Amino acid sequence: PRSKKQKKNLSTSSPGGHPRSDHPLRASCWVEATALLLLRFVYKTAPLGYLPAALILCSQLFIVVPRGASAVLLQSNHPATFGGMSKPDFFPTVNEKWAAVGPPGDETDAAKFIDAVTHFLPIFDRLGAVFFPVKNDVGGNVEKLKKSLAAHPAGTLEQLLKNEIAAGTQKKSDSASIALLWLKRALQFIFVLLTKVTEGMDANKAAKEAYETTLMQYHGFMVKKTFQMGLMAAPSTATMLGCLGADPATVQADMKKFVDLANPHMVKIDGFLKSNALDDASKA
């Protein structure tokens, strides 16, 4: 039988036997995790009138505790802690899909491009709640592209958009043109982030700089503040790489290969949108 002292020690320990004060899910992390989840809710559902109050609350939660919840939120995605089973490395299959899209010098195969982006989308699940707004944006625009392609079949993205221009429907909110425009902007953000990480910048700093040079110029005040506060809890490079594969060096090499494969397609799409007056300065 255990003594009272032993029982007291057990009651103040985590399930893993560590003192609760040393357990990763400490109170400060739960407070910051709450802020992240509130940011996600605000971005998706809050009426405009409630945004200022919600943003102030989030900012106070971030000020109260140090950054760290991102590591907690990501732990369940780490290969070593996912139900005791390792996840496969993220990039090999994704790189195969992007290689299948074809040479960036040709027009972009619509179905293969959508398939490649769809296989890339789970990266946001691995990277955690900080990137949920980007995941929702990318996923929503991929679905719009799928519906548009099903309704108006075309072999390439360029042809799909040319057909909309000819029909005068390119400015409609559910058009493939608008969907591809915002998809391009979101992917540019993540591509710049990953490029900076492969060049040696810490992922937390890279996320902030990538946002400032890509998406920020297209966001209004409220959306901008939501993103900026969310990125305060972006993961470090070590945490990010751990969520994407077992060996950090291999993940980083595969990440660079991904950027080299996918970014030329984004450059080409960006040029097509601009040359056809489809890249406007509208803000979210």
Tab-separated table of C-alpha atoms in Angstrom:
chain	number	residue	atom	x	y	z
A	1	PRO	CA	0.000	0.000	0.000
A	2	ARG	CA	1.169	3.519	-0.790
A	3	SER	CA	1.878	6.016	1.955
A	4	LYS	CA	0.087	9.362	2.108
A	5	LYS	CA	3.267	11.041	0.856
A	6	GLN	CA	3.454	8.696	-2.163
A	7	LYS	CA	-0.212	9.314	-2.990
A	8	LYS	CA	0.358	13.059	-2.766
A	9	ASN	CA	3.321	12.797	-5.171
A	10	LEU	CA	1.209	10.817	-7.636
A	11	SER	CA	-1.613	13.338	-7.478
A	12	THR	CA	0.773	16.155	-8.410
A	13	SER	CA	2.329	14.279	-11.328
A	14	SER	CA	1.384	14.064	-14.965
A	15	PRO	CA	0.212	10.753	-16.498
A	16	GLY	CA	3.812	10.232	-17.608
A	17	GLY	CA	5.093	10.467	-14.046
A	18	HIS	CA	6.550	13.975	-14.364
A	19	PRO	CA	5.668	16.773	-11.937
A	20	ARG	CA	2.683	18.665	-13.297
A	21	SER	CA	4.635	21.921	-13.360
A	22	ASP	CA	7.000	20.309	-15.902
A	23	HIS	CA	4.280	18.765	-18.034
A	24	PRO	CA	4.005	20.257	-21.559
A	25	LEU	CA	0.301	21.005	-21.122
A	26	ARG	CA	0.921	23.493	-18.345
A	27	ALA	CA	-1.611	26.183	-17.523
A	28	SER	CA	0.134	28.976	-19.461
A	29	CYS	CA	0.082	26.907	-22.644
A	30	TRP	CA	-3.610	26.193	-22.240
A	31	VAL	CA	-4.254	29.924	-21.963
A	32	GLU	CA	-2.331	30.581	-25.169
A	33	ALA	CA	-3.973	27.622	-26.875
A	34	THR	CA	-7.331	29.177	-25.986
A	35	ALA	CA	-6.216	32.381	-27.691
A	36	LEU	CA	-5.267	30.473	-30.838
A	37	LEU	CA	-8.576	28.634	-30.963
A	38	LEU	CA	-10.438	31.894	-30.410
A	39	LEU	CA	-8.533	33.423	-33.323
A	40	ARG	CA	-9.649	30.530	-35.491
A	41	PHE	CA	-13.265	30.979	-34.413
A	42	VAL	CA	-13.168	34.746	-34.964
A	43	TYR	CA	-11.662	34.401	-38.428
A	44	LYS	CA	-14.316	31.892	-39.529
A	45	THR	CA	-17.534	32.971	-37.842
A	46	ALA	CA	-17.523	36.224	-35.878
A	47	PRO	CA	-19.706	39.088	-37.154
A	48	LEU	CA	-17.759	42.236	-37.938
A	49	GLY	CA	-19.110	44.056	-34.876
A	50	TYR	CA	-17.586	41.486	-32.532
A	51	LEU	CA	-14.137	41.439	-34.088
A	52	PRO	CA	-12.586	44.360	-32.145
A	53	ALA	CA	-13.540	42.912	-28.759
A	54	ALA	CA	-12.393	39.424	-29.714
A	55	LEU	CA	-9.076	40.711	-31.030
A	56	ILE	CA	-8.455	42.691	-27.844
A	57	LEU	CA	-9.165	39.565	-25.781
A	58	CYS	CA	-6.785	37.505	-27.903
A	59	SER	CA	-4.045	40.111	-27.610
A	60	GLN	CA	-4.370	40.155	-23.833
A	61	LEU	CA	-4.148	36.362	-23.686
A	62	PHE	CA	-0.957	36.437	-25.770
A	63	ILE	CA	0.544	39.157	-23.556
A	64	VAL	CA	-0.221	37.262	-20.334
A	65	VAL	CA	1.853	34.188	-21.208
A	66	PRO	CA	5.072	33.564	-23.178
A	67	ARG	CA	4.975	31.941	-26.580
A	68	GLY	CA	4.823	28.160	-26.333
A	69	ALA	CA	1.367	26.868	-27.097
A	70	SER	CA	2.335	26.148	-30.677
A	71	ALA	CA	4.620	23.384	-29.440
A	72	VAL	CA	1.785	21.920	-27.379
A	73	LEU	CA	-0.695	22.087	-30.234
A	74	LEU	CA	1.845	20.473	-32.544
A	75	GLN	CA	2.887	17.670	-30.197
A	76	SER	CA	-0.075	15.502	-31.171
A	77	ASN	CA	1.111	15.798	-34.786
A	78	HIS	CA	4.744	14.922	-34.087
A	79	PRO	CA	5.756	11.498	-35.443
A	80	ALA	CA	6.966	10.374	-32.007
A	81	THR	CA	3.695	11.168	-30.249
A	82	PHE	CA	0.984	10.287	-32.756
A	83	GLY	CA	-0.637	7.404	-30.925
A	84	GLY	CA	2.788	5.805	-30.539
A	85	MET	CA	3.069	5.443	-34.319
A	86	SER	CA	5.253	7.364	-36.722
A	87	LYS	CA	3.654	9.390	-39.480
A	88	PRO	CA	5.157	9.129	-42.956
A	89	ASP	CA	7.333	12.004	-44.122
A	90	PHE	CA	5.126	14.698	-45.618
A	91	PHE	CA	6.946	15.840	-48.744
A	92	PRO	CA	7.795	12.728	-50.846
A	93	THR	CA	4.206	12.076	-52.012
A	94	VAL	CA	3.498	15.794	-52.373
A	95	ASN	CA	6.599	16.238	-54.512
A	96	GLU	CA	5.480	13.399	-56.785
A	97	LYS	CA	2.144	15.145	-57.311
A	98	TRP	CA	3.766	18.485	-58.147
A	99	ALA	CA	6.232	16.839	-60.508
A	100	ALA	CA	3.233	15.320	-62.321
A	101	VAL	CA	1.765	18.783	-63.004
A	102	GLY	CA	4.318	19.085	-65.799
A	103	PRO	CA	6.939	21.608	-66.917
A	104	PRO	CA	6.123	25.160	-65.783
A	105	GLY	CA	6.797	26.388	-69.320
A	106	ASP	CA	3.578	24.781	-70.575
A	107	GLU	CA	0.018	25.698	-69.663
A	108	THR	CA	-0.959	24.232	-66.294
A	109	ASP	CA	-2.923	20.986	-66.381
A	110	ALA	CA	-6.019	21.921	-64.357
A	111	ALA	CA	-6.856	18.509	-62.890
A	112	LYS	CA	-3.236	17.710	-61.953
A	113	PHE	CA	-2.738	21.143	-60.402
A	114	ILE	CA	-5.838	20.763	-58.244
A	115	ASP	CA	-4.682	17.274	-57.239
A	116	ALA	CA	-1.231	18.583	-56.264
A	117	VAL	CA	-2.665	21.402	-54.136
A	118	THR	CA	-5.131	18.982	-52.510
A	119	HIS	CA	-2.256	16.719	-51.452
A	120	PHE	CA	-0.376	19.748	-50.105
A	121	LEU	CA	-3.311	20.919	-47.981
A	122	PRO	CA	-2.672	18.515	-45.022
A	123	ILE	CA	0.540	20.401	-44.226
A	124	PHE	CA	-1.612	22.869	-42.300
A	125	ASP	CA	-3.006	20.084	-40.109
A	126	ARG	CA	0.541	19.092	-39.231
A	127	LEU	CA	1.634	22.647	-38.522
A	128	GLY	CA	-1.233	23.299	-36.108
A	129	ALA	CA	-3.900	25.858	-35.245
A	130	VAL	CA	-1.752	28.877	-36.153
A	131	PHE	CA	-2.191	28.053	-39.847
A	132	PHE	CA	-5.892	27.122	-39.800
A	133	PRO	CA	-6.965	30.420	-41.429
A	134	VAL	CA	-4.613	29.709	-44.352
A	135	LYS	CA	-5.860	26.128	-44.557
A	136	ASN	CA	-9.475	27.321	-44.714
A	137	ASP	CA	-8.587	29.841	-47.411
A	138	VAL	CA	-6.653	27.350	-49.550
A	139	GLY	CA	-9.201	24.566	-49.079
A	140	GLY	CA	-12.150	26.813	-49.898
A	141	ASN	CA	-10.576	28.080	-53.107
A	142	VAL	CA	-9.577	24.567	-54.189
A	143	GLU	CA	-13.225	23.531	-53.836
A	144	LYS	CA	-14.314	26.528	-55.939
A	145	LEU	CA	-11.829	25.515	-58.637
A	146	LYS	CA	-13.129	21.936	-58.604
A	147	LYS	CA	-16.739	23.079	-58.981
A	148	SER	CA	-15.860	25.510	-61.739
A	149	LEU	CA	-13.882	22.876	-63.637
A	150	ALA	CA	-16.743	20.376	-63.292
A	151	ALA	CA	-19.256	22.913	-64.585
A	152	HIS	CA	-17.028	24.230	-67.389
A	153	PRO	CA	-14.514	21.511	-68.356
A	154	ALA	CA	-11.126	22.711	-69.583
A	155	GLY	CA	-7.768	21.028	-69.973
A	156	THR	CA	-5.680	23.783	-68.398
A	157	LEU	CA	-6.123	26.507	-65.807
A	158	GLU	CA	-5.325	29.110	-68.421
A	159	GLN	CA	-8.078	27.849	-70.720
A	160	LEU	CA	-10.554	27.721	-67.836
A	161	LEU	CA	-9.883	31.375	-67.066
A	162	LYS	CA	-9.904	32.412	-70.742
A	163	ASN	CA	-13.365	30.876	-71.049
A	164	GLU	CA	-14.557	32.966	-68.092
A	165	ILE	CA	-13.097	36.119	-69.631
A	166	ALA	CA	-14.895	35.383	-72.896
A	167	ALA	CA	-18.158	34.854	-70.996
A	168	GLY	CA	-17.621	37.947	-68.819
A	169	THR	CA	-17.897	35.933	-65.589
A	170	GLN	CA	-14.320	36.329	-64.339
A	171	LYS	CA	-15.248	38.854	-61.636
A	172	LYS	CA	-18.014	36.792	-60.052
A	173	SER	CA	-17.318	35.731	-56.465
A	174	ASP	CA	-17.608	32.033	-57.317
A	175	SER	CA	-15.489	32.211	-60.472
A	176	ALA	CA	-12.353	30.163	-61.040
A	177	SER	CA	-10.508	33.442	-61.671
A	178	ILE	CA	-11.196	34.770	-58.170
A	179	ALA	CA	-10.540	31.370	-56.600
A	180	LEU	CA	-7.181	31.002	-58.348
A	181	LEU	CA	-6.204	34.566	-57.451
A	182	TRP	CA	-6.686	34.024	-53.712
A	183	LEU	CA	-5.255	30.518	-53.866
A	184	LYS	CA	-2.138	31.936	-55.499
A	185	ARG	CA	-1.787	34.563	-52.780
A	186	ALA	CA	-2.109	32.038	-49.945
A	187	LEU	CA	0.350	29.633	-51.567
A	188	GLN	CA	2.829	32.456	-52.144
A	189	PHE	CA	2.768	33.063	-48.393
A	190	ILE	CA	3.558	29.447	-47.514
A	191	PHE	CA	6.143	29.128	-50.304
A	192	VAL	CA	8.027	32.210	-49.064
A	193	LEU	CA	7.864	30.838	-45.512
A	194	LEU	CA	9.269	27.457	-46.542
A	195	THR	CA	11.947	29.076	-48.712
A	196	LYS	CA	13.155	31.175	-45.785
A	197	VAL	CA	13.267	28.073	-43.559
A	198	THR	CA	15.369	26.188	-46.119
A	199	GLU	CA	17.713	29.191	-46.214
A	200	GLY	CA	18.269	28.964	-42.463
A	201	MET	CA	15.804	31.445	-40.974
A	202	ASP	CA	13.852	30.288	-37.912
A	203	ALA	CA	10.304	29.320	-38.903
A	204	ASN	CA	8.663	31.678	-36.399
A	205	LYS	CA	10.452	34.698	-37.871
A	206	ALA	CA	10.005	33.347	-41.408
A	207	ALA	CA	6.226	33.125	-40.969
A	208	LYS	CA	6.003	36.765	-39.900
A	209	GLU	CA	8.245	38.021	-42.712
A	210	ALA	CA	6.480	35.873	-45.304
A	211	TYR	CA	3.119	37.320	-44.277
A	212	GLU	CA	4.433	40.883	-44.451
A	213	THR	CA	5.697	40.398	-48.016
A	214	THR	CA	2.722	38.458	-49.410
A	215	LEU	CA	-0.757	38.272	-47.886
A	216	MET	CA	-0.662	41.332	-45.659
A	217	GLN	CA	-1.109	43.809	-48.508
A	218	TYR	CA	-4.427	42.136	-49.414
A	219	HIS	CA	-5.885	42.100	-45.899
A	220	GLY	CA	-7.992	44.761	-44.250
A	221	PHE	CA	-7.301	45.957	-40.721
A	222	MET	CA	-9.192	43.249	-38.814
A	223	VAL	CA	-7.976	40.278	-40.849
A	224	LYS	CA	-4.431	41.661	-40.736
A	225	LYS	CA	-4.461	41.909	-36.934
A	226	THR	CA	-5.912	38.407	-36.636
A	227	PHE	CA	-3.094	36.960	-38.745
A	228	GLN	CA	-0.369	38.946	-37.015
A	229	MET	CA	-1.459	37.849	-33.548
A	230	GLY	CA	-1.828	34.253	-34.661
A	231	LEU	CA	1.690	34.227	-36.092
A	232	MET	CA	3.068	35.224	-32.696
A	233	ALA	CA	2.674	31.528	-31.853
A	234	ALA	CA	4.120	30.140	-35.082
A	235	PRO	CA	6.399	27.128	-34.451
A	236	SER	CA	10.173	27.139	-34.413
A	237	THR	CA	12.102	25.426	-37.201
A	238	ALA	CA	12.848	22.417	-34.987
A	239	THR	CA	9.161	21.965	-34.153
A	240	MET	CA	8.077	22.449	-37.761
A	241	LEU	CA	10.545	19.934	-39.160
A	242	GLY	CA	9.605	17.428	-36.465
A	243	CYS	CA	5.973	17.600	-37.566
A	244	LEU	CA	6.844	16.965	-41.208
A	245	GLY	CA	9.081	13.919	-40.894
A	246	ALA	CA	11.429	11.836	-38.790
A	247	ASP	CA	14.798	13.238	-39.889
A	248	PRO	CA	15.145	17.062	-39.920
A	249	ALA	CA	17.881	17.086	-42.584
A	250	THR	CA	15.817	14.906	-44.921
A	251	VAL	CA	12.701	17.006	-44.350
A	252	GLN	CA	14.578	20.206	-45.111
A	253	ALA	CA	16.010	18.753	-48.334
A	254	ASP	CA	12.541	17.539	-49.406
A	255	MET	CA	11.100	20.936	-48.495
A	256	LYS	CA	13.554	22.678	-50.804
A	257	LYS	CA	12.707	20.230	-53.574
A	258	PHE	CA	9.025	21.021	-53.082
A	259	VAL	CA	9.596	24.766	-53.366
A	260	ASP	CA	11.720	24.233	-56.495
A	261	LEU	CA	8.937	22.134	-58.050
A	262	ALA	CA	5.893	24.180	-57.081
A	263	ASN	CA	7.004	27.803	-57.008
A	264	PRO	CA	7.642	28.093	-60.790
A	265	HIS	CA	3.985	27.213	-61.346
A	266	MET	CA	2.959	30.003	-58.972
A	267	VAL	CA	5.204	32.458	-60.831
A	268	LYS	CA	3.620	31.425	-64.124
A	269	ILE	CA	0.064	31.689	-62.732
A	270	ASP	CA	0.872	35.084	-61.229
A	271	GLY	CA	2.073	36.311	-64.615
A	272	PHE	CA	-1.043	35.001	-66.371
A	273	LEU	CA	-3.380	36.659	-63.873
A	274	LYS	CA	-1.592	40.009	-64.194
A	275	SER	CA	-1.377	39.926	-67.975
A	276	ASN	CA	-5.140	39.302	-68.170
A	277	ALA	CA	-6.092	41.986	-65.640
A	278	LEU	CA	-7.238	39.381	-63.130
A	279	ASP	CA	-4.929	40.392	-60.265
A	280	ASP	CA	-6.653	43.345	-58.631
A	281	ALA	CA	-5.890	45.109	-55.359
A	282	SER	CA	-9.078	44.043	-53.564
A	283	LYS	CA	-8.709	43.187	-49.871
A	284	ALA	CA	-10.302	40.566	-47.651
